[in-house]
Short mmCIF file of C-alpha atoms and ligand atoms in Angstrom, two decimals:
data_model
loop_
_atom_site.label_atom_id
_atom_site.label_comp_id
_atom_site.label_asym_id
_atom_site.label_seq_id
_atom_site.Cartn_x
_atom_site.Cartn_y
_atom_site.Cartn_z
CA MET A 1 55.98 -83.41 -22.64
CA THR A 2 52.72 -82.22 -21.10
CA ARG A 3 50.08 -81.06 -23.50
CA PRO A 4 49.33 -77.34 -23.58
CA LEU A 5 46.39 -76.23 -21.46
CA HIS A 6 43.60 -74.07 -22.86
CA VAL A 7 41.05 -72.59 -20.49
CA VAL A 8 37.60 -71.78 -21.84
CA VAL A 9 35.41 -69.45 -19.78
CA LEU A 10 31.70 -69.37 -20.62
CA ALA A 11 30.31 -65.88 -20.25
CA ALA A 12 27.81 -65.36 -23.07
CA GLY A 13 24.60 -65.88 -21.13
CA LYS A 14 22.22 -63.17 -20.07
CA GLY A 15 21.54 -64.35 -16.56
CA THR A 16 17.77 -63.95 -16.79
CA ARG A 17 17.26 -65.15 -13.22
CA MET A 18 19.27 -62.17 -11.91
CA CYS A 19 16.51 -59.81 -13.14
CA SER A 20 19.15 -57.19 -13.90
CA ARG A 21 20.30 -55.01 -16.75
CA LEU A 22 23.86 -55.91 -15.84
CA PRO A 23 25.08 -59.11 -17.54
CA LYS A 24 25.43 -61.85 -14.96
CA VAL A 25 29.19 -62.26 -15.23
CA LEU A 26 29.58 -58.55 -14.44
CA GLN A 27 27.61 -58.73 -11.19
CA PRO A 28 29.92 -57.74 -8.35
CA LEU A 29 31.30 -60.22 -5.85
CA GLY A 30 33.69 -58.93 -3.21
CA GLY A 31 34.02 -55.68 -5.18
CA ALA A 32 34.97 -57.27 -8.53
CA PRO A 33 32.86 -58.70 -11.38
CA LEU A 34 32.25 -62.45 -11.31
CA ILE A 35 34.30 -62.90 -14.47
CA THR A 36 37.34 -61.31 -12.80
CA HIS A 37 37.34 -64.01 -10.12
CA VAL A 38 37.09 -66.76 -12.73
CA LEU A 39 39.97 -65.28 -14.75
CA GLU A 40 42.10 -64.91 -11.61
CA ARG A 41 41.63 -68.59 -10.86
CA ALA A 42 42.34 -69.55 -14.46
CA ARG A 43 45.62 -67.64 -14.35
CA THR A 44 46.87 -69.52 -11.29
CA LEU A 45 47.03 -72.60 -13.56
CA ALA A 46 49.39 -70.82 -15.99
CA PRO A 47 47.47 -71.95 -19.08
CA GLN A 48 48.74 -71.41 -22.59
CA SER A 49 45.60 -69.50 -23.49
CA ILE A 50 42.34 -68.28 -22.03
CA THR A 51 39.30 -67.99 -24.28
CA VAL A 52 36.25 -66.14 -23.01
CA VAL A 53 33.01 -66.82 -24.85
CA VAL A 54 30.97 -63.61 -24.92
CA GLY A 55 27.51 -62.95 -26.36
CA HIS A 56 24.93 -61.06 -24.33
CA GLU A 57 26.23 -57.47 -23.92
CA ALA A 58 29.52 -58.62 -25.43
CA PRO A 59 31.23 -55.19 -25.51
CA ARG A 60 30.67 -54.65 -21.78
CA VAL A 61 31.86 -58.13 -20.89
CA ARG A 62 34.90 -57.76 -23.15
CA ALA A 63 35.79 -54.44 -21.55
CA ALA A 64 35.70 -56.02 -18.09
CA ALA A 65 37.72 -59.10 -19.07
CA GLN A 66 40.16 -57.40 -21.45
CA ALA A 67 43.75 -58.46 -20.83
CA ALA A 68 46.81 -59.42 -22.83
CA ASP A 69 46.33 -63.12 -22.07
CA VAL A 70 42.61 -63.29 -22.93
CA ARG A 71 41.10 -63.98 -26.33
CA PHE A 72 37.42 -63.58 -27.04
CA VAL A 73 35.05 -65.65 -29.12
CA GLU A 74 31.62 -64.28 -29.88
CA GLN A 75 28.57 -66.49 -29.54
CA HIS A 76 25.94 -64.43 -31.33
CA GLU A 77 23.04 -66.61 -30.30
CA GLN A 78 23.09 -68.33 -26.92
CA LYS A 79 22.34 -71.83 -28.10
CA GLY A 80 23.69 -73.49 -24.98
CA THR A 81 26.88 -74.33 -23.13
CA GLY A 82 27.81 -77.06 -25.62
CA HIS A 83 27.58 -74.63 -28.52
CA ALA A 84 29.66 -72.08 -26.58
CA VAL A 85 32.50 -74.55 -25.96
CA HIS A 86 32.31 -75.78 -29.56
CA LEU A 87 32.87 -72.22 -30.79
CA ALA A 88 35.72 -71.68 -28.34
CA LEU A 89 37.56 -74.77 -29.60
CA ALA A 90 37.51 -73.78 -33.26
CA GLY A 91 41.09 -73.33 -34.40
CA GLN A 92 42.61 -74.59 -31.14
CA ASP A 93 45.37 -77.17 -31.16
CA PRO A 94 43.51 -80.54 -31.13
CA ASP A 95 46.29 -82.05 -29.02
CA SER A 96 45.78 -79.56 -26.21
CA ARG A 97 43.88 -80.14 -23.01
CA VAL A 98 40.85 -78.00 -22.33
CA LEU A 99 39.55 -76.88 -18.96
CA VAL A 100 36.05 -75.41 -19.09
CA LEU A 101 35.12 -72.87 -16.41
CA TYR A 102 31.72 -71.24 -16.05
CA GLY A 103 31.57 -67.47 -15.68
CA ASP A 104 28.98 -67.88 -12.94
CA VAL A 105 31.05 -70.24 -10.77
CA PRO A 106 33.58 -67.75 -9.39
CA LEU A 107 34.99 -69.28 -6.22
CA VAL A 108 36.02 -72.77 -7.33
CA PRO A 109 38.98 -73.79 -5.13
CA ARG A 110 42.33 -74.02 -6.82
CA ALA A 111 42.80 -77.49 -5.30
CA ASP A 112 39.72 -78.72 -7.20
CA LEU A 113 41.02 -77.34 -10.48
CA GLU A 114 44.40 -78.93 -9.91
CA SER A 115 42.82 -82.31 -9.19
CA CYS A 116 40.88 -82.02 -12.46
CA LEU A 117 44.08 -81.31 -14.35
CA ASN A 118 45.93 -84.14 -12.64
CA ALA A 119 43.26 -86.73 -13.45
CA SER A 120 44.32 -88.92 -16.33
CA ALA A 121 40.88 -89.91 -17.73
CA PRO A 122 39.91 -88.66 -21.19
CA LEU A 123 37.09 -86.71 -19.53
CA THR A 124 37.01 -85.41 -15.96
CA ILE A 125 33.95 -83.82 -14.40
CA LEU A 126 33.96 -81.84 -11.16
CA GLY A 127 30.87 -82.66 -9.10
CA ALA A 128 29.63 -81.59 -5.71
CA GLU A 129 27.38 -83.10 -3.11
CA VAL A 130 24.94 -80.51 -1.79
CA ASP A 131 21.87 -80.34 0.44
CA ASP A 132 19.78 -78.45 -2.06
CA PRO A 133 20.52 -79.57 -5.63
CA SER A 134 17.67 -77.63 -7.24
CA GLY A 135 18.52 -75.92 -10.48
CA TYR A 136 21.66 -77.93 -11.15
CA GLY A 137 22.41 -80.85 -13.46
CA ARG A 138 22.27 -84.19 -11.60
CA LEU A 139 25.03 -86.80 -11.79
CA ILE A 140 23.77 -90.23 -12.79
CA GLU A 141 26.23 -92.83 -11.54
CA ARG A 142 25.93 -96.34 -12.84
CA PRO A 143 27.41 -98.27 -11.08
CA PRO A 144 27.88 -95.88 -8.13
CA GLY A 145 31.07 -93.88 -8.46
CA HIS A 146 31.03 -94.20 -12.27
CA LEU A 147 29.48 -91.29 -14.03
CA ASP A 148 27.10 -92.41 -16.74
CA ARG A 149 25.48 -89.14 -17.76
CA ILE A 150 24.28 -85.77 -16.52
CA VAL A 151 20.60 -84.93 -16.51
CA GLU A 152 19.56 -81.30 -16.41
CA GLU A 153 16.92 -80.35 -13.87
CA ARG A 154 14.35 -79.54 -16.52
CA ASP A 155 14.72 -83.00 -18.06
CA ALA A 156 14.77 -84.87 -14.74
CA ASP A 157 12.02 -87.07 -13.30
CA PRO A 158 11.28 -86.85 -9.56
CA ALA A 159 13.64 -89.73 -8.70
CA THR A 160 16.48 -88.03 -10.58
CA ARG A 161 15.69 -84.71 -8.95
CA SER A 162 16.21 -86.23 -5.53
CA ILE A 163 19.88 -86.91 -6.38
CA ARG A 164 22.08 -84.58 -4.36
CA ARG A 165 25.22 -84.98 -6.43
CA ILE A 166 25.37 -82.16 -8.94
CA ASN A 167 27.44 -81.05 -11.88
CA THR A 168 29.53 -77.94 -11.17
CA GLY A 169 29.96 -77.35 -14.90
CA ILE A 170 33.72 -77.58 -14.64
CA LEU A 171 35.31 -80.22 -16.81
CA CYS A 172 38.60 -81.16 -18.37
CA ALA A 173 39.22 -83.14 -21.58
CA GLY A 174 41.40 -83.33 -24.67
CA ALA A 175 40.36 -80.82 -27.34
CA ARG A 176 40.01 -83.44 -30.10
CA ASP A 177 37.75 -85.70 -28.01
CA LEU A 178 35.72 -82.81 -26.72
CA LEU A 179 35.03 -81.48 -30.19
CA ARG A 180 33.90 -84.89 -31.41
CA TRP A 181 31.61 -85.48 -28.42
CA LEU A 182 30.16 -82.02 -28.76
CA ALA A 183 29.45 -82.48 -32.46
CA ALA A 184 27.68 -85.74 -31.64
CA GLY A 185 25.58 -83.92 -29.03
CA GLU A 186 24.39 -81.36 -31.53
CA ALA A 187 21.77 -83.65 -33.07
CA GLU A 188 20.41 -84.36 -29.64
CA ALA A 189 20.33 -80.60 -29.05
CA GLU A 190 18.17 -80.00 -32.15
CA ARG A 191 15.57 -82.32 -30.73
CA ARG A 192 15.53 -80.46 -27.45
CA ARG A 193 14.28 -76.96 -28.30
CA GLY A 194 17.65 -76.13 -29.86
CA GLU A 195 19.57 -76.01 -26.58
CA TRP A 196 22.93 -77.64 -26.94
CA TYR A 197 24.18 -78.98 -23.60
CA LEU A 198 27.86 -79.28 -22.78
CA THR A 199 26.83 -81.91 -20.24
CA ASP A 200 25.88 -84.34 -23.02
CA VAL A 201 29.58 -85.02 -23.61
CA VAL A 202 29.49 -87.43 -20.66
CA ALA A 203 26.97 -89.74 -22.34
CA GLU A 204 28.88 -89.43 -25.63
CA ALA A 205 32.17 -90.45 -23.98
CA ARG A 206 30.50 -93.38 -22.26
CA GLY A 207 28.91 -94.35 -25.59
CA GLU A 208 32.44 -94.69 -26.94
CA ASP A 209 33.33 -96.73 -23.85
CA ARG A 210 35.80 -94.14 -22.68
CA PRO A 211 36.25 -93.75 -18.94
CA VAL A 212 34.90 -90.60 -17.31
CA ALA A 213 36.46 -89.50 -14.04
CA LEU A 214 34.19 -87.94 -11.46
CA LEU A 215 35.90 -85.77 -8.87
CA MET A 216 33.93 -84.39 -5.97
CA SER A 217 34.70 -80.85 -4.86
CA THR A 218 36.55 -80.38 -1.59
CA ARG A 219 34.36 -77.35 -0.88
CA PRO A 220 30.90 -77.94 -2.33
CA GLU A 221 29.50 -74.61 -1.15
CA ALA A 222 32.16 -72.78 -3.18
CA VAL A 223 31.40 -74.41 -6.54
CA LEU A 224 27.70 -73.59 -6.71
CA GLY A 225 26.82 -71.57 -9.78
CA ILE A 226 25.27 -68.17 -9.26
CA ASN A 227 21.96 -67.89 -11.09
CA ASP A 228 20.02 -65.48 -8.90
CA ARG A 229 20.59 -62.85 -6.24
CA VAL A 230 20.05 -65.25 -3.37
CA GLN A 231 22.94 -67.36 -4.65
CA LEU A 232 25.01 -64.23 -5.32
CA ALA A 233 24.54 -63.12 -1.70
CA ALA A 234 25.44 -66.59 -0.43
CA GLN A 235 28.71 -66.58 -2.42
CA GLU A 236 29.45 -63.05 -1.21
CA ARG A 237 29.20 -64.23 2.41
CA LEU A 238 31.42 -67.20 1.62
CA LEU A 239 34.05 -64.99 0.03
CA GLN A 240 33.88 -62.41 2.83
CA SER A 241 34.21 -65.01 5.54
CA SER A 242 37.31 -66.43 3.90
CA ARG A 243 38.77 -62.93 3.49
CA ALA A 244 38.00 -62.13 7.13
CA GLU A 245 39.57 -65.37 8.25
CA ARG A 246 42.72 -64.69 6.25
CA CYS A 247 43.04 -61.18 7.75
CA MET A 248 42.53 -62.48 11.28
CA ARG A 249 45.17 -65.17 10.79
CA GLU A 250 47.55 -62.41 9.70
CA GLY A 251 46.83 -60.56 12.94
CA LEU A 252 43.92 -58.23 12.25
CA HIS A 253 41.50 -57.84 15.16
CA LEU A 254 37.96 -57.93 13.80
CA SER A 255 35.15 -57.45 16.30
CA ASP A 256 32.88 -59.63 14.17
CA PRO A 257 34.10 -61.38 11.01
CA ALA A 258 30.49 -61.81 9.89
CA ARG A 259 30.12 -58.05 9.67
CA PHE A 260 33.25 -57.19 7.72
CA ASP A 261 33.32 -56.44 4.00
CA LEU A 262 36.55 -56.26 2.10
CA ARG A 263 35.81 -55.30 -1.50
CA GLY A 264 39.37 -54.56 -2.56
CA SER A 265 42.80 -55.07 -1.05
CA LEU A 266 43.83 -54.45 2.53
CA ALA A 267 47.30 -54.13 4.00
CA PHE A 268 47.72 -53.63 7.74
CA GLY A 269 50.35 -53.48 10.46
CA SER A 270 50.14 -55.16 13.84
CA ASP A 271 47.37 -54.52 16.38
CA CYS A 272 44.84 -52.89 14.10
CA PHE A 273 41.22 -53.14 15.21
CA ILE A 274 38.18 -52.98 12.96
CA ASP A 275 34.75 -52.76 14.53
CA ALA A 276 31.49 -54.07 13.08
CA ASN A 277 30.04 -53.15 9.67
CA VAL A 278 33.11 -51.54 8.19
CA ILE A 279 33.33 -51.59 4.38
CA LEU A 280 36.75 -51.38 2.75
CA GLU A 281 37.02 -50.73 -0.99
CA GLY A 282 39.84 -50.24 -3.48
CA ASP A 283 43.30 -50.13 -1.98
CA VAL A 284 43.27 -49.62 1.78
CA ARG A 285 46.49 -49.48 3.81
CA LEU A 286 46.59 -49.29 7.57
CA GLY A 287 49.74 -48.75 9.62
CA GLU A 288 50.16 -50.21 13.09
CA ALA A 289 47.57 -49.95 15.86
CA VAL A 290 44.96 -48.24 13.72
CA THR A 291 41.39 -48.35 15.03
CA ILE A 292 38.37 -48.14 12.76
CA GLY A 293 35.05 -47.62 14.48
CA PRO A 294 31.74 -49.21 13.50
CA GLY A 295 29.96 -48.38 10.25
CA CYS A 296 32.87 -46.67 8.45
CA ARG A 297 33.52 -46.89 4.72
CA LEU A 298 37.06 -46.43 3.41
CA ARG A 299 37.91 -46.42 -0.28
CA ASP A 300 41.52 -46.02 -1.48
CA VAL A 301 42.76 -44.70 1.84
CA THR A 302 46.08 -44.76 3.70
CA VAL A 303 45.95 -44.48 7.47
CA ALA A 304 49.17 -44.18 9.46
CA ASP A 305 50.15 -45.67 12.82
CA GLY A 306 47.96 -45.08 15.82
CA ALA A 307 45.23 -43.16 14.00
CA VAL A 308 41.59 -43.58 15.00
CA ILE A 309 38.78 -43.42 12.49
CA ASP A 310 35.72 -43.12 14.67
CA ALA A 311 32.23 -44.46 13.98
CA HIS A 312 30.30 -43.78 10.77
CA SER A 313 33.00 -41.89 8.92
CA LEU A 314 33.37 -41.97 5.12
CA LEU A 315 36.85 -41.65 3.66
CA GLU A 316 37.78 -41.70 0.00
CA SER A 317 41.13 -41.19 -1.77
CA CYS A 318 42.75 -39.51 1.20
CA THR A 319 45.59 -39.96 3.67
CA VAL A 320 45.44 -39.84 7.42
CA GLY A 321 48.71 -39.25 9.26
CA PRO A 322 49.99 -40.89 12.44
CA GLY A 323 48.01 -40.33 15.61
CA CYS A 324 45.16 -38.49 13.86
CA HIS A 325 41.59 -38.72 15.06
CA VAL A 326 38.76 -38.64 12.52
CA GLY A 327 35.04 -38.69 13.26
CA PRO A 328 32.61 -39.84 14.39
CA PHE A 329 30.49 -38.85 11.36
CA ALA A 330 33.31 -37.26 9.37
CA ARG A 331 33.62 -37.19 5.59
CA LEU A 332 37.03 -37.04 3.96
CA ARG A 333 36.71 -36.67 0.21
CA PRO A 334 39.40 -37.06 -2.47
CA GLY A 335 42.56 -35.11 -1.85
CA ALA A 336 42.10 -34.72 1.90
CA ARG A 337 45.38 -35.09 3.80
CA LEU A 338 45.76 -35.04 7.55
CA GLU A 339 49.25 -34.63 8.94
CA ALA A 340 50.45 -36.09 12.24
CA GLY A 341 48.08 -35.65 15.14
CA ALA A 342 45.46 -33.63 13.24
CA ARG A 343 41.82 -34.01 14.28
CA ILE A 344 38.60 -33.93 12.31
CA GLY A 345 35.44 -34.18 14.36
CA ASN A 346 31.77 -34.81 13.76
CA PHE A 347 30.01 -33.46 10.70
CA VAL A 348 33.19 -32.09 9.18
CA GLU A 349 33.73 -32.46 5.44
CA MET A 350 37.14 -32.06 3.85
CA LYS A 351 38.04 -32.11 0.18
CA ASN A 352 41.32 -31.37 -1.60
CA ALA A 353 42.73 -29.87 1.55
CA VAL A 354 45.64 -30.36 3.92
CA LEU A 355 45.36 -30.16 7.68
CA GLY A 356 48.81 -29.52 9.15
CA PRO A 357 50.31 -31.34 12.14
CA GLY A 358 48.15 -31.01 15.24
CA ALA A 359 45.54 -28.82 13.52
CA LYS A 360 41.89 -29.40 14.40
CA ALA A 361 38.44 -28.92 13.00
CA ASN A 362 36.31 -30.59 15.57
CA HIS A 363 32.74 -29.77 14.66
CA LEU A 364 30.44 -29.00 11.71
CA SER A 365 32.79 -27.53 9.09
CA TYR A 366 33.54 -27.60 5.40
CA ILE A 367 37.20 -27.35 4.42
CA GLY A 368 37.66 -27.49 0.67
CA ASP A 369 40.57 -26.42 -1.56
CA ALA A 370 42.46 -25.26 1.51
CA SER A 371 45.65 -25.61 3.46
CA VAL A 372 45.57 -25.33 7.21
CA GLY A 373 48.84 -24.75 9.06
CA ALA A 374 50.20 -26.64 12.02
CA ARG A 375 48.20 -26.43 15.26
CA ALA A 376 45.56 -24.14 13.75
CA ASN A 377 42.10 -24.42 15.29
CA ILE A 378 39.06 -24.23 13.08
CA GLY A 379 35.98 -23.35 15.13
CA ALA A 380 32.60 -25.01 14.82
CA GLY A 381 30.60 -24.08 11.76
CA THR A 382 33.54 -22.65 9.79
CA ILE A 383 33.10 -22.83 6.04
CA THR A 384 35.69 -22.26 3.34
CA CYS A 385 33.58 -20.66 0.60
CA ASN A 386 35.64 -22.15 -2.22
CA TYR A 387 33.16 -21.84 -5.07
CA ASP A 388 31.92 -18.60 -6.57
CA GLY A 389 29.41 -20.33 -8.81
CA ALA A 390 31.91 -20.64 -11.66
CA ASN A 391 35.38 -21.33 -10.30
CA LYS A 392 37.04 -22.87 -7.27
CA HIS A 393 39.44 -20.80 -5.16
CA ARG A 394 41.89 -21.60 -2.37
CA THR A 395 41.94 -20.69 1.29
CA ASP A 396 45.28 -20.61 3.11
CA ILE A 397 45.28 -20.64 6.87
CA GLY A 398 48.61 -20.14 8.66
CA ALA A 399 50.14 -22.06 11.52
CA ASP A 400 48.61 -21.48 14.98
CA ALA A 401 45.71 -19.52 13.50
CA PHE A 402 42.41 -19.52 15.37
CA ILE A 403 39.20 -19.29 13.36
CA GLY A 404 36.22 -18.33 15.51
CA SER A 405 33.04 -20.34 15.19
CA ASN A 406 30.63 -19.82 12.33
CA SER A 407 33.08 -17.94 10.15
CA ALA A 408 32.81 -17.92 6.37
CA LEU A 409 36.20 -17.63 4.66
CA VAL A 410 35.45 -16.34 1.19
CA ALA A 411 38.18 -17.67 -1.10
CA PRO A 412 40.63 -16.72 -2.43
CA VAL A 413 41.73 -15.58 0.99
CA ARG A 414 44.63 -15.98 3.43
CA VAL A 415 44.77 -16.04 7.17
CA GLY A 416 48.26 -15.30 8.52
CA ASP A 417 50.21 -17.30 11.08
CA SER A 418 48.84 -16.92 14.62
CA ALA A 419 45.99 -14.73 13.34
CA THR A 420 42.65 -14.81 15.14
CA VAL A 421 39.41 -14.46 13.23
CA GLY A 422 36.46 -13.45 15.39
CA ALA A 423 33.42 -15.70 15.56
CA GLY A 424 30.79 -15.07 12.91
CA THR A 425 33.19 -13.27 10.56
CA VAL A 426 32.60 -13.25 6.84
CA LEU A 427 36.21 -12.88 5.75
CA THR A 428 36.57 -11.39 2.29
CA ARG A 429 40.10 -9.98 2.58
CA ASP A 430 43.31 -11.45 4.00
CA ALA A 431 43.64 -11.52 7.79
CA PRO A 432 47.14 -10.44 8.88
CA PRO A 433 49.28 -12.57 11.20
CA GLU A 434 48.96 -12.28 14.96
CA ARG A 435 46.02 -9.82 14.91
CA LEU A 436 42.34 -10.20 15.64
CA THR A 437 40.28 -9.70 12.52
CA LEU A 438 36.55 -9.69 12.69
CA ALA A 439 33.73 -8.62 10.43
CA ARG A 440 30.43 -8.51 12.18
CA ALA A 441 27.77 -5.88 12.95
CA PRO A 442 28.46 -4.20 16.29
CA GLN A 443 26.31 -5.47 19.12
CA ARG A 444 23.59 -3.09 20.40
CA THR A 445 21.18 -3.19 23.29
CA LEU A 446 17.99 -1.10 23.01
CA GLU A 447 17.31 0.53 26.37
CA GLY A 448 13.65 0.76 27.39
CA TRP A 449 12.61 -1.95 24.87
CA ARG A 450 9.84 -4.31 25.96
CA ARG A 451 8.69 -7.52 24.41
CA PRO A 452 5.13 -7.08 23.07
CA GLY A 453 2.44 -8.75 25.24
CA LYS A 454 -0.61 -10.59 23.94
CA ARG A 455 -3.59 -8.34 23.12
CA PRO A 456 -6.59 -9.03 25.42
CA ARG A 457 -9.34 -10.96 23.60
CA THR A 458 -12.52 -9.05 22.67
CA PRO A 459 -15.59 -11.03 23.89
CA GLY A 460 -17.69 -12.47 20.99
CA LYS A 461 -14.86 -12.20 18.49
CA ASP A 462 -12.25 -14.80 17.59
C1 UD1 B 501 24.80 -75.40 -16.06
C2 UD1 B 501 24.91 -76.89 -16.36
C3 UD1 B 501 24.43 -77.69 -15.16
C4 UD1 B 501 25.26 -77.32 -13.95
C5 UD1 B 501 25.26 -75.80 -13.72
C6 UD1 B 501 26.31 -75.49 -12.68
C7 UD1 B 501 24.57 -77.14 -18.78
C8 UD1 B 501 23.65 -77.56 -19.84
N1 UD1 B 501 24.12 -77.21 -17.53
O1 UD1 B 501 23.43 -75.09 -15.87
O2 UD1 B 501 24.55 -79.08 -15.41
O3 UD1 B 501 24.77 -77.97 -12.80
O4 UD1 B 501 25.59 -75.09 -14.91
O5 UD1 B 501 26.33 -74.14 -12.35
O6 UD1 B 501 25.70 -76.80 -19.04
N2 UD1 B 501 26.57 -69.74 -21.34
C9 UD1 B 501 27.12 -69.38 -22.55
N3 UD1 B 501 26.44 -69.59 -23.69
C10 UD1 B 501 25.21 -70.20 -23.70
C11 UD1 B 501 24.65 -70.57 -22.47
C12 UD1 B 501 25.34 -70.33 -21.30
O7 UD1 B 501 28.23 -68.84 -22.59
O8 UD1 B 501 24.66 -70.38 -24.79
C13 UD1 B 501 27.32 -69.48 -20.10
C14 UD1 B 501 26.60 -68.60 -19.11
O9 UD1 B 501 26.96 -67.25 -19.30
C15 UD1 B 501 27.07 -69.13 -17.77
C16 UD1 B 501 27.40 -70.59 -18.05
O10 UD1 B 501 27.52 -70.71 -19.45
O11 UD1 B 501 28.25 -68.47 -17.35
C17 UD1 B 501 26.34 -71.54 -17.52
O12 UD1 B 501 25.09 -71.24 -18.12
P1 UD1 B 501 23.73 -71.30 -17.30
O13 UD1 B 501 22.63 -70.94 -18.21
O14 UD1 B 501 23.86 -70.54 -16.04
O15 UD1 B 501 23.64 -72.87 -16.99
P2 UD1 B 501 22.86 -73.58 -15.81
O16 UD1 B 501 21.43 -73.65 -16.12
O17 UD1 B 501 23.25 -72.98 -14.53
CA1 CA B 502 24.45 -71.22 -13.98
#
């Protein structure tokens, strides 16, 4: 029978090098906190339990990691990674196997974790060979290929610092052994300014003459811990390029995978095209042959077949029907719904409003708390005045209505089917169907009027 697996996730540190009020494990990567990525990876291993060690800003970290399969252990004082694991193991089945994951190493490949679990040594360490090892613990192999101990950067002499094989922090061992090695390391920790290193377990195991397996990561760039914003940005690029690659392999046409940011989930049909610098957040669903122009941001949006979202448009919590055209420079706010073939043009904002099939608002409008019937045409500069300073009111515009440019529709108000509203109207009462309604001062021309000329200048005066 295989021994039960317990995963321990270290997430109590402050992350001083981030220079942020946000705890490090809550920094966002690909639209989700670092800790979320670590937990996702832990779950793929189907462990018997997951323990997250929290400390700095514990309530916030707990709230982000909260789940039925997660238990929390509080490390009140951050005395080091060894101390954190020691706390996490209290009360755990000593016969279980323990996999330690670091909250700041979010993208560790599943294959690496599986190799760690498949190794049969009493202690397995995941290492990585990197070009720039600075900041990481160095692997001391003696003889080569046999891990003897790990030396932290701050304790390393120049020769040790030049070693390019580093500790990823990820390790696997039996709970009983790990506890014993950790307890032995505590004395050593006291000597060293009170910091209790998890990495000392290697030397302890070797001291007992137990073999230590060293596995080297298959993807060294993905197992580098994130300590500062430079490293955070590097991991973000890594994650985004793998997301872009996955989408392209599934048939998405990306103009430039290096300028694509997927910060949530994306579903798409065949022949969709996404131009440069598009940001997708939350849950985005695209039908077939959808085009998204450059510089758009979509959050929680559904776009149906054949629709075009033109350059620099912002869409949030809305639905765009088949064959619609949105933008450039459009803003669809929550509750906007465009039915088949509707068009929203530049500098048009829509909120909590429905645009019926084939209806258009092509330029410079605000349509809020409104319904617009099929084929209606909203002229440039039309505003639904939905807010009276205290309450919101609705505007209903019938099918085939025509709203002249620069009209203000003062809600609550209705425009009947096939009604025409003259340009510049301030509509305060309902406009009946099929008639022209307009509210504007009559035009006058003053006969005999002349534009004043400049007065002649008086010499000597200014
Ligand atoms: C650690 C390793 C180093 C390794 C590197 C890989 C130790 C002593 N060093 O260094 O060998 O190369 O990670 O990224 O382990 N944490 C706690 N409680 C604490 C201290 C830290 O939970 O008391 C958590 C942090 O929140 C973080 C993780 O442990 O998620 C690692 O801590 P960090 O301080 O970043 O260790 P490094 O200096 O990066
Ligand atoms: Ca770290």
